[in-house]
Coordinates of C-alpha atoms and ligand atoms in Angstrom, one line a residue:
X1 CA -0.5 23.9 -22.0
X2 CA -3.5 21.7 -22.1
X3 CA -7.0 22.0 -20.4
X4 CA -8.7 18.6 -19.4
X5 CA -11.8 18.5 -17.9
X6 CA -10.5 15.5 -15.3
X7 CA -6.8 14.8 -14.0
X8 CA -6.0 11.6 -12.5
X9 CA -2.6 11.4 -10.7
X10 CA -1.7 8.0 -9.9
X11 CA -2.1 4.3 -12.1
X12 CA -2.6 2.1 -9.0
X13 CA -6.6 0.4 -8.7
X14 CA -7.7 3.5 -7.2
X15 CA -6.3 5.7 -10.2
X16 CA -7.2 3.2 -12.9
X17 CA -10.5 2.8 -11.3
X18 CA -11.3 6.5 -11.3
X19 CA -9.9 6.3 -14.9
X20 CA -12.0 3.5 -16.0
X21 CA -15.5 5.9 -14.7
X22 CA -14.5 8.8 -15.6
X23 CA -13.4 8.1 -19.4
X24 CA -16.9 5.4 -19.4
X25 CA -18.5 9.0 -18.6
X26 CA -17.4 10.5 -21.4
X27 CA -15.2 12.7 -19.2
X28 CA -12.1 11.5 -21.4
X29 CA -9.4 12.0 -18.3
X30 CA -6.3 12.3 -18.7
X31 CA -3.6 9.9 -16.0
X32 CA -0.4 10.1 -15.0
X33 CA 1.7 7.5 -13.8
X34 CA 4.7 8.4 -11.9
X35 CA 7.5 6.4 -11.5
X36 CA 5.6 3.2 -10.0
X37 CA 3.4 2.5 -13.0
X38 CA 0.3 0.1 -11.7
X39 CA 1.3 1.2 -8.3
X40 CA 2.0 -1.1 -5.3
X41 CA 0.8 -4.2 -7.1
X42 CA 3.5 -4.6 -9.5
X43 CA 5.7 -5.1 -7.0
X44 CA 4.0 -8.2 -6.1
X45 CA 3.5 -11.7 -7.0
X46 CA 0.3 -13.7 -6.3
X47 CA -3.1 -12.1 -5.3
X48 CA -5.4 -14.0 -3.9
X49 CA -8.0 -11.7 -2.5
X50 CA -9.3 -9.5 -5.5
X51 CA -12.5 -10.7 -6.9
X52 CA -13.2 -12.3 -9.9
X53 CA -10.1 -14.4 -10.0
X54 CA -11.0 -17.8 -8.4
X55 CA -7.3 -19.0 -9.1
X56 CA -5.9 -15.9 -7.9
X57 CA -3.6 -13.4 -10.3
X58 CA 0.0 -12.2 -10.2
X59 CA -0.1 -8.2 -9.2
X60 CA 1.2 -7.1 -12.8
X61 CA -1.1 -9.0 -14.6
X62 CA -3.9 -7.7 -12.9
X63 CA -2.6 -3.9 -13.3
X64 CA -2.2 -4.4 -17.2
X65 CA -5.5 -5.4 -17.3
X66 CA -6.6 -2.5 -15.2
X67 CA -4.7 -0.5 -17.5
X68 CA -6.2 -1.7 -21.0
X69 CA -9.8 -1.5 -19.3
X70 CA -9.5 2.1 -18.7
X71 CA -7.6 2.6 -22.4
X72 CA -10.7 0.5 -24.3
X73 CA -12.7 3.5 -23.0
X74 CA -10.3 6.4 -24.1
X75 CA -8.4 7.2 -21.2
X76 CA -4.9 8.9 -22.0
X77 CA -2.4 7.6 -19.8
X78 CA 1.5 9.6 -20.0
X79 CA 4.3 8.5 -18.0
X80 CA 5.0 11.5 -17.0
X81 CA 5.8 11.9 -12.9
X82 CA 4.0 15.4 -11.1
X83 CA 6.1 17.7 -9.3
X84 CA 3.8 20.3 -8.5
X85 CA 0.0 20.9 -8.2
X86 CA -1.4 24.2 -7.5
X87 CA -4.7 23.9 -6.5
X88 CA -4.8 27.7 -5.4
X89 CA -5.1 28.2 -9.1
X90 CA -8.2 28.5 -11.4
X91 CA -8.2 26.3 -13.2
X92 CA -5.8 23.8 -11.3
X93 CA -2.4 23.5 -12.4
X94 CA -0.9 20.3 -13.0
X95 CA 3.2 20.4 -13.6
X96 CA 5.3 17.2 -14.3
X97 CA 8.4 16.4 -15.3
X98 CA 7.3 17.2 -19.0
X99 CA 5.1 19.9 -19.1
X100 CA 1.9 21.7 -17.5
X101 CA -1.7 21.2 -17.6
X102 CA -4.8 22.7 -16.2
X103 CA -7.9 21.0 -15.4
X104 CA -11.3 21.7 -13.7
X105 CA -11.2 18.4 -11.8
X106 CA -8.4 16.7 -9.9
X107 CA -8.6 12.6 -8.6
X108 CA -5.5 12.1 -6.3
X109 CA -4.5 8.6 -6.3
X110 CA -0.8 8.7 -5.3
X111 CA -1.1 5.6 -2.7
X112 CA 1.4 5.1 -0.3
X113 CA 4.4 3.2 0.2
X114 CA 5.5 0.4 3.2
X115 CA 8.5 1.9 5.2
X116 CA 11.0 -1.1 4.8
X117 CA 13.8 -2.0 7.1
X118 CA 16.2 -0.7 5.0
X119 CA 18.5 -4.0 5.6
X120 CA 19.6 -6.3 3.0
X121 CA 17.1 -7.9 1.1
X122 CA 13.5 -6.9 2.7
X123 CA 12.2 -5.3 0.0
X124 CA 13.8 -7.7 -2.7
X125 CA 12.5 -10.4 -0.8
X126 CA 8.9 -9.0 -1.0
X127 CA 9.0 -8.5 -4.4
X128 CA 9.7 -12.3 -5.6
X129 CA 7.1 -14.2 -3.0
X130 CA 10.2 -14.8 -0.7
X131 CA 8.3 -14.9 2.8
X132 CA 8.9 -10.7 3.2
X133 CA 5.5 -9.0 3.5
X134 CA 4.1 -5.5 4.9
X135 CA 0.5 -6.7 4.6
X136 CA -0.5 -9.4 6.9
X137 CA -4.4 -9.2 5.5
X138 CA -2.4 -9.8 2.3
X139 CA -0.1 -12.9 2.6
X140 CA -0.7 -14.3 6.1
X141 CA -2.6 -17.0 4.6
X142 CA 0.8 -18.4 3.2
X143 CA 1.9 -19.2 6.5
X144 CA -0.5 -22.0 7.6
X145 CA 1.6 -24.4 10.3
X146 CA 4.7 -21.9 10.4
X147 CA 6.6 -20.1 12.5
X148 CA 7.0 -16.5 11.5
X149 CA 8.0 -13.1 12.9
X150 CA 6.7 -9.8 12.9
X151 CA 9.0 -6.3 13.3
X152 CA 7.3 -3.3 14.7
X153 CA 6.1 -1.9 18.3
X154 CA 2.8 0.1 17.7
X155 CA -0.3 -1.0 17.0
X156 CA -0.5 -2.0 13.2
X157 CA 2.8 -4.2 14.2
X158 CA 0.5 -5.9 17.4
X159 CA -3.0 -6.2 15.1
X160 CA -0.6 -8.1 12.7
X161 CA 0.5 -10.3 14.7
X162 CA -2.2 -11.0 16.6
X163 CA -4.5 -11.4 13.3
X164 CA -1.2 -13.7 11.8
X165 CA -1.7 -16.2 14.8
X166 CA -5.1 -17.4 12.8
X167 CA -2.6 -18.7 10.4
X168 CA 0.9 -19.6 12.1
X169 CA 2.2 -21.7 14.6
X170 CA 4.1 -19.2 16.5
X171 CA 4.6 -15.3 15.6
X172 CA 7.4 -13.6 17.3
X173 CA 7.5 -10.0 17.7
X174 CA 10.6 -8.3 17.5
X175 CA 10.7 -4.8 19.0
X176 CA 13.6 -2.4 19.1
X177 CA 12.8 -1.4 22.9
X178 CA 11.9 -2.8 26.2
X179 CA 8.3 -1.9 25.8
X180 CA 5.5 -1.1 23.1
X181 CA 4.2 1.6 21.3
X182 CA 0.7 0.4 20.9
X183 CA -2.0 1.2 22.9
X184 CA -2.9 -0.5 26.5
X185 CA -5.8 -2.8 25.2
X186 CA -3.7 -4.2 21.8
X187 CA -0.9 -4.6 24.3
X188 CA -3.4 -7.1 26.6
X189 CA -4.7 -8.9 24.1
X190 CA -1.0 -9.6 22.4
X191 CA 0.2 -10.9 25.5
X192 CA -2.9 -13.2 26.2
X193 CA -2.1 -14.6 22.6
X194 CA -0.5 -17.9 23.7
X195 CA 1.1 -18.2 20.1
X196 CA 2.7 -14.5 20.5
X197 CA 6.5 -14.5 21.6
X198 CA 8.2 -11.1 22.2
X199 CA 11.7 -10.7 21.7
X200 CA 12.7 -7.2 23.3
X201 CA 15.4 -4.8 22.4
X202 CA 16.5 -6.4 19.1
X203 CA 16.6 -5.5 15.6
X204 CA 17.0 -7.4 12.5
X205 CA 20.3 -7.1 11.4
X206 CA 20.3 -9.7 8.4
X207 CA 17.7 -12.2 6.7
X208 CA 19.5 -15.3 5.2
X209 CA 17.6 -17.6 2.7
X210 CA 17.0 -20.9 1.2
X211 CA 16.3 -22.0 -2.0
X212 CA 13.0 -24.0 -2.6
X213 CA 12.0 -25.5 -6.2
X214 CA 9.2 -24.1 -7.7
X215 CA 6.6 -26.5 -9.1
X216 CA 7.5 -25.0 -12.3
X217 CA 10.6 -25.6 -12.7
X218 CA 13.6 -22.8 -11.2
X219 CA 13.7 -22.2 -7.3
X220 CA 12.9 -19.3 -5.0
X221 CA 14.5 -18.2 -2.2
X222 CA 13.0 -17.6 1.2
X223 CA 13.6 -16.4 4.4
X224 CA 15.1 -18.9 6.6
X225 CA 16.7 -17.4 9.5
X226 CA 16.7 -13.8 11.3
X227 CA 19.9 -12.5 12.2
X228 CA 19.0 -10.5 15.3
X229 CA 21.1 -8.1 17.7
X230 CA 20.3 -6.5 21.0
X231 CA 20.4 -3.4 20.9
X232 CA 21.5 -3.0 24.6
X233 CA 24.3 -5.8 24.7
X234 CA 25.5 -5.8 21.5
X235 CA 24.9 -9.7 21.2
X236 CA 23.6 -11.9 18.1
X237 CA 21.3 -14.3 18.0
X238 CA 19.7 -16.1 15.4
X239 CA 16.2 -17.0 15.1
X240 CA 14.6 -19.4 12.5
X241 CA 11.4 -18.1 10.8
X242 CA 9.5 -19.0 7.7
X243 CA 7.7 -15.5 7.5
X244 CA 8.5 -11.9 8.1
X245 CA 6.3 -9.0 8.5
X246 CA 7.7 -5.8 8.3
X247 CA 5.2 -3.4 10.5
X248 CA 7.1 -0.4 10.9
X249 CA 4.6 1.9 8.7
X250 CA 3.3 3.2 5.9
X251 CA 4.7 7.0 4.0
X252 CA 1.5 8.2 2.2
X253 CA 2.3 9.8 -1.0
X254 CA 1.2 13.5 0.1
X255 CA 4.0 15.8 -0.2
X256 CA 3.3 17.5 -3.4
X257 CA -0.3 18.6 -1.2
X258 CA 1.6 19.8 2.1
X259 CA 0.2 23.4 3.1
X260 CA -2.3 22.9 0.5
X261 CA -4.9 19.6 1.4
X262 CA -5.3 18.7 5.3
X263 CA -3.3 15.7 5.9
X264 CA -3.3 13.4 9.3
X265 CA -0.3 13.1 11.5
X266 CA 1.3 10.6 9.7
X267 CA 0.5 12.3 6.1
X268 CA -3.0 10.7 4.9
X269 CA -5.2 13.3 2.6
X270 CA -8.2 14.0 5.0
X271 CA -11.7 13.4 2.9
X272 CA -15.1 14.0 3.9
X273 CA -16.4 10.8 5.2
X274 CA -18.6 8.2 3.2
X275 CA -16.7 10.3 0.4
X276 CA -13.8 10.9 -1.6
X277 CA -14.2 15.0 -1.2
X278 CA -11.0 17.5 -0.3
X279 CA -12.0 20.1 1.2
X280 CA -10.7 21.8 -1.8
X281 CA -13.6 22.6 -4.6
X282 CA -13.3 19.9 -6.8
X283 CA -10.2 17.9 -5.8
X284 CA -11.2 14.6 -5.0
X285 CA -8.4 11.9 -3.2
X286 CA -9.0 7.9 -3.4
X287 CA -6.9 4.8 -2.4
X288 CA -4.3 4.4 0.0
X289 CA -3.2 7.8 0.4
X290 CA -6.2 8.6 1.9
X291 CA -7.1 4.7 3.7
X292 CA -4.6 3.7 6.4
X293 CA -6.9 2.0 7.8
X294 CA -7.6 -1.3 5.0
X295 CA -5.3 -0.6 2.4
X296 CA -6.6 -3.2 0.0
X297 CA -6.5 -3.3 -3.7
X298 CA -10.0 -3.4 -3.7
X299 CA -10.8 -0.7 -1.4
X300 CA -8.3 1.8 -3.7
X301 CA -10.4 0.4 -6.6
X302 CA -13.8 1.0 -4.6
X303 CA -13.0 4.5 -3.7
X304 CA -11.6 5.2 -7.5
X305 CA -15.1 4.4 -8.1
X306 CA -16.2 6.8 -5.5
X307 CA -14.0 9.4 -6.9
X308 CA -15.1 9.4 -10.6
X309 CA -18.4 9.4 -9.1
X310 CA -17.8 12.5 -6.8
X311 CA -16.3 14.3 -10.0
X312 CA -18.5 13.7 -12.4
X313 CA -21.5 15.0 -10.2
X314 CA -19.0 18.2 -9.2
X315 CA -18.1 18.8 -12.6
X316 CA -22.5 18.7 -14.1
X317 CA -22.8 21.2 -11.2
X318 CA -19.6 23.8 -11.9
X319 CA -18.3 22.6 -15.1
Ligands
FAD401 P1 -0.7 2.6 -5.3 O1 -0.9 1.2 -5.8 O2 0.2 2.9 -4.3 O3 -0.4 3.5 -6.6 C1 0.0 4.8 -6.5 C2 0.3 5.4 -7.9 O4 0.5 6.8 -7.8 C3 1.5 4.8 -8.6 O5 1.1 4.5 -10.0 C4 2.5 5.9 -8.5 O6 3.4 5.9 -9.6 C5 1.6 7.1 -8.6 N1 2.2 8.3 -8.1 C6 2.7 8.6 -6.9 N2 3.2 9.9 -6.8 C7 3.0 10.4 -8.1 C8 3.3 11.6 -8.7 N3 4.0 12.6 -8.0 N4 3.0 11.8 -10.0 C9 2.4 10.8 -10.7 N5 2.1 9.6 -10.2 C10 2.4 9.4 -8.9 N6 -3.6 -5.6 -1.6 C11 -4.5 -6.6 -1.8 O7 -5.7 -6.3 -1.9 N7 -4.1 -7.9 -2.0 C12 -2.8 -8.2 -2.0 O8 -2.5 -9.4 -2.1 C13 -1.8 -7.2 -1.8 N8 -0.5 -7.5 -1.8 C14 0.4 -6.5 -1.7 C15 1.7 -6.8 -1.7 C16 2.7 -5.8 -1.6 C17 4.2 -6.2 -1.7 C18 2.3 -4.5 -1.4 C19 3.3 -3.4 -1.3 C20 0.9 -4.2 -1.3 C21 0.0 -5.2 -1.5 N9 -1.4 -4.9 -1.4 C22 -2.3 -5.9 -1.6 C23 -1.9 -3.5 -1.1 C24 -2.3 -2.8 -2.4 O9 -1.2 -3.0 -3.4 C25 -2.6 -1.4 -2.2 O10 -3.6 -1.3 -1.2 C26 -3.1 -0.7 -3.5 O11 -2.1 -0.9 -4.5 C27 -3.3 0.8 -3.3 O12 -3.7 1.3 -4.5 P2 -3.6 2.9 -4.8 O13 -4.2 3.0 -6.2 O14 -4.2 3.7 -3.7 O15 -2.1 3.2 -4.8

């Protein structure tokens, strides 16, 4: 068993962040990966939004960079996944799938994960810049001029939409039921959007694809029609779209932390505001597992920062 004086559980921008700090601190942390390795981003293509890359950068190059930042400064990153953390302990205890560690400071940055339909092809289609998307902040500006649809009923699922029609020609929500989750005043405002269609009690039962050449060479495929069915009659219908946007929620990465960290109702760690504190001595949490409010690369990275901050000044106090 090894002691560290910092633990870093997670390799998305919040954990490489926090990584990037904490080693330039001389704290030397040590980071494990889990079994997404870069996080979220990997499973993406373009991205257009994080700073410092006026041409944009596809999501894995931008993690590997992320990645050999933090190494140039001596962090020790282990692909090794964590099944338990007991933070009851003193030091904490850190056990993975390979072994067990202690450590006097602990930087959660598990992240989260988008809930997918679970149909064929809406997470492949996501992953290869094939017009599937959980993150309208994200990708909506690919949709100038288009029709597009958006599945959900509460009130991420009417924010995107509404937010989507700065972009597209016409956004049809698709809802599973007769009316909406979200609250009274996103509701309103939805159905005052004259570019916002509702299409009630129907799910998607199918996305079917067509190819488009790439301008370098090779071709893509992208959504081209939904197959929808009412879910009262039975019936299909299809519907022609450009763009879909899954909104059916988020599942924080939180479970290892259940009866140990306060967590919202749908999961997220609860921090101290304007900082990445548990409420736990010297556990700190960063990046979308404890943000479901922006979920941005470049908040994660911000509060990483924050984190590796928050530590080091917790750890010249107790350590
Ligand atoms: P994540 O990126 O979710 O990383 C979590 C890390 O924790 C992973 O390395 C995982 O392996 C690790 N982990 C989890 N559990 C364990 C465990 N038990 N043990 C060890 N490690 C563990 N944001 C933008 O700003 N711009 C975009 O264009 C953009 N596009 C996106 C496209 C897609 C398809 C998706 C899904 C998201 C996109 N986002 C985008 C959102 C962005 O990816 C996230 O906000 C960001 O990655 C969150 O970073 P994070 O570090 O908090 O967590």
């Amino acid at each position: 068993m090894s002691h560290h004086k910092i633990i870093v559980i997670g390799t998305g921008p919040a954990g490489y962040t926090a990584a990037i700090y904490a080693s330039r601190a001389n704290l030397a942390p040590l980071v494990f990966e889990g079994a997404q390795p870069g996080g979220q981003l990997t499973i993406t293509t373009e991205v257009e939004n994080y700073p410092g890359f006026r041409e944009g950068i596809m999501g894995p190059a931008l993690m590997d960079e992320m990645r050999a930042q933090a190494e140039r400064f001596g962090t020790v990153i282990k692909a090794e996944t964590v099944l338990k953390a007991d933070l009851a302990s003193s030091p904490r205890t850190i056990t993975t799938d390979q072994g067990t560690y202690t450590c006097d400071a602990l930087i959660i940055a598990t992240g989260a994960s988008a809930k997918w339909m679970g149909i064929r092809k809406d997470e492949e289609l996501s992953r290869t810049g094939g017009g599937v998307s959980a993150c309208a902040t994200c990708d909506g500006f690919f949709f100038r001029g288009k029709e597009i649809a958006v599945v959900g009923g509460g009130d991420t699922a009417l924010e995107e939409a509404t937010f989507l029609t700065k972009f597209a020609s016409k956004v049809t929500l698709i809802h599973r039921r007769d009316r909406l989750r979200a609250s009274k005043a996103m509701q309103e405002r939805a159905m005052r959007n004259e570019k916002i269609a509702f299409k009630w009690n129907a799910v998607v039962e199918d996305i079917l694809t067509r190819d488009h050449d790439l301008p370098t060479g090779g071709t893509v495929a992208k959504v081209a029609t939904l197959k929808l069915k009412d879910t009262v009659t039975g019936a299909s219908e299809d519907l022609p779209v450009e763009g879909l946007f899954v909104a059916i929620g988020h599942q924080p990465n939180t479970s290892l932390f259940t009866g140990q960290l306060p967590m919202n109702e749908a999961g997220y760690l609860d921090v101290e505001p304007g900082s990445t504190r548990t409420p736990v001595a010297g556990v700190f949490a960063c990046g979308d597992v404890q943000d479901h409010q922006y979920r941005q690369a470049i908040t994660a990275a911000g509060s990483g920062c924050m984190a590796a901050i928050d530590a080091e000044r917790w750890l010249s106090e107790h350590g």
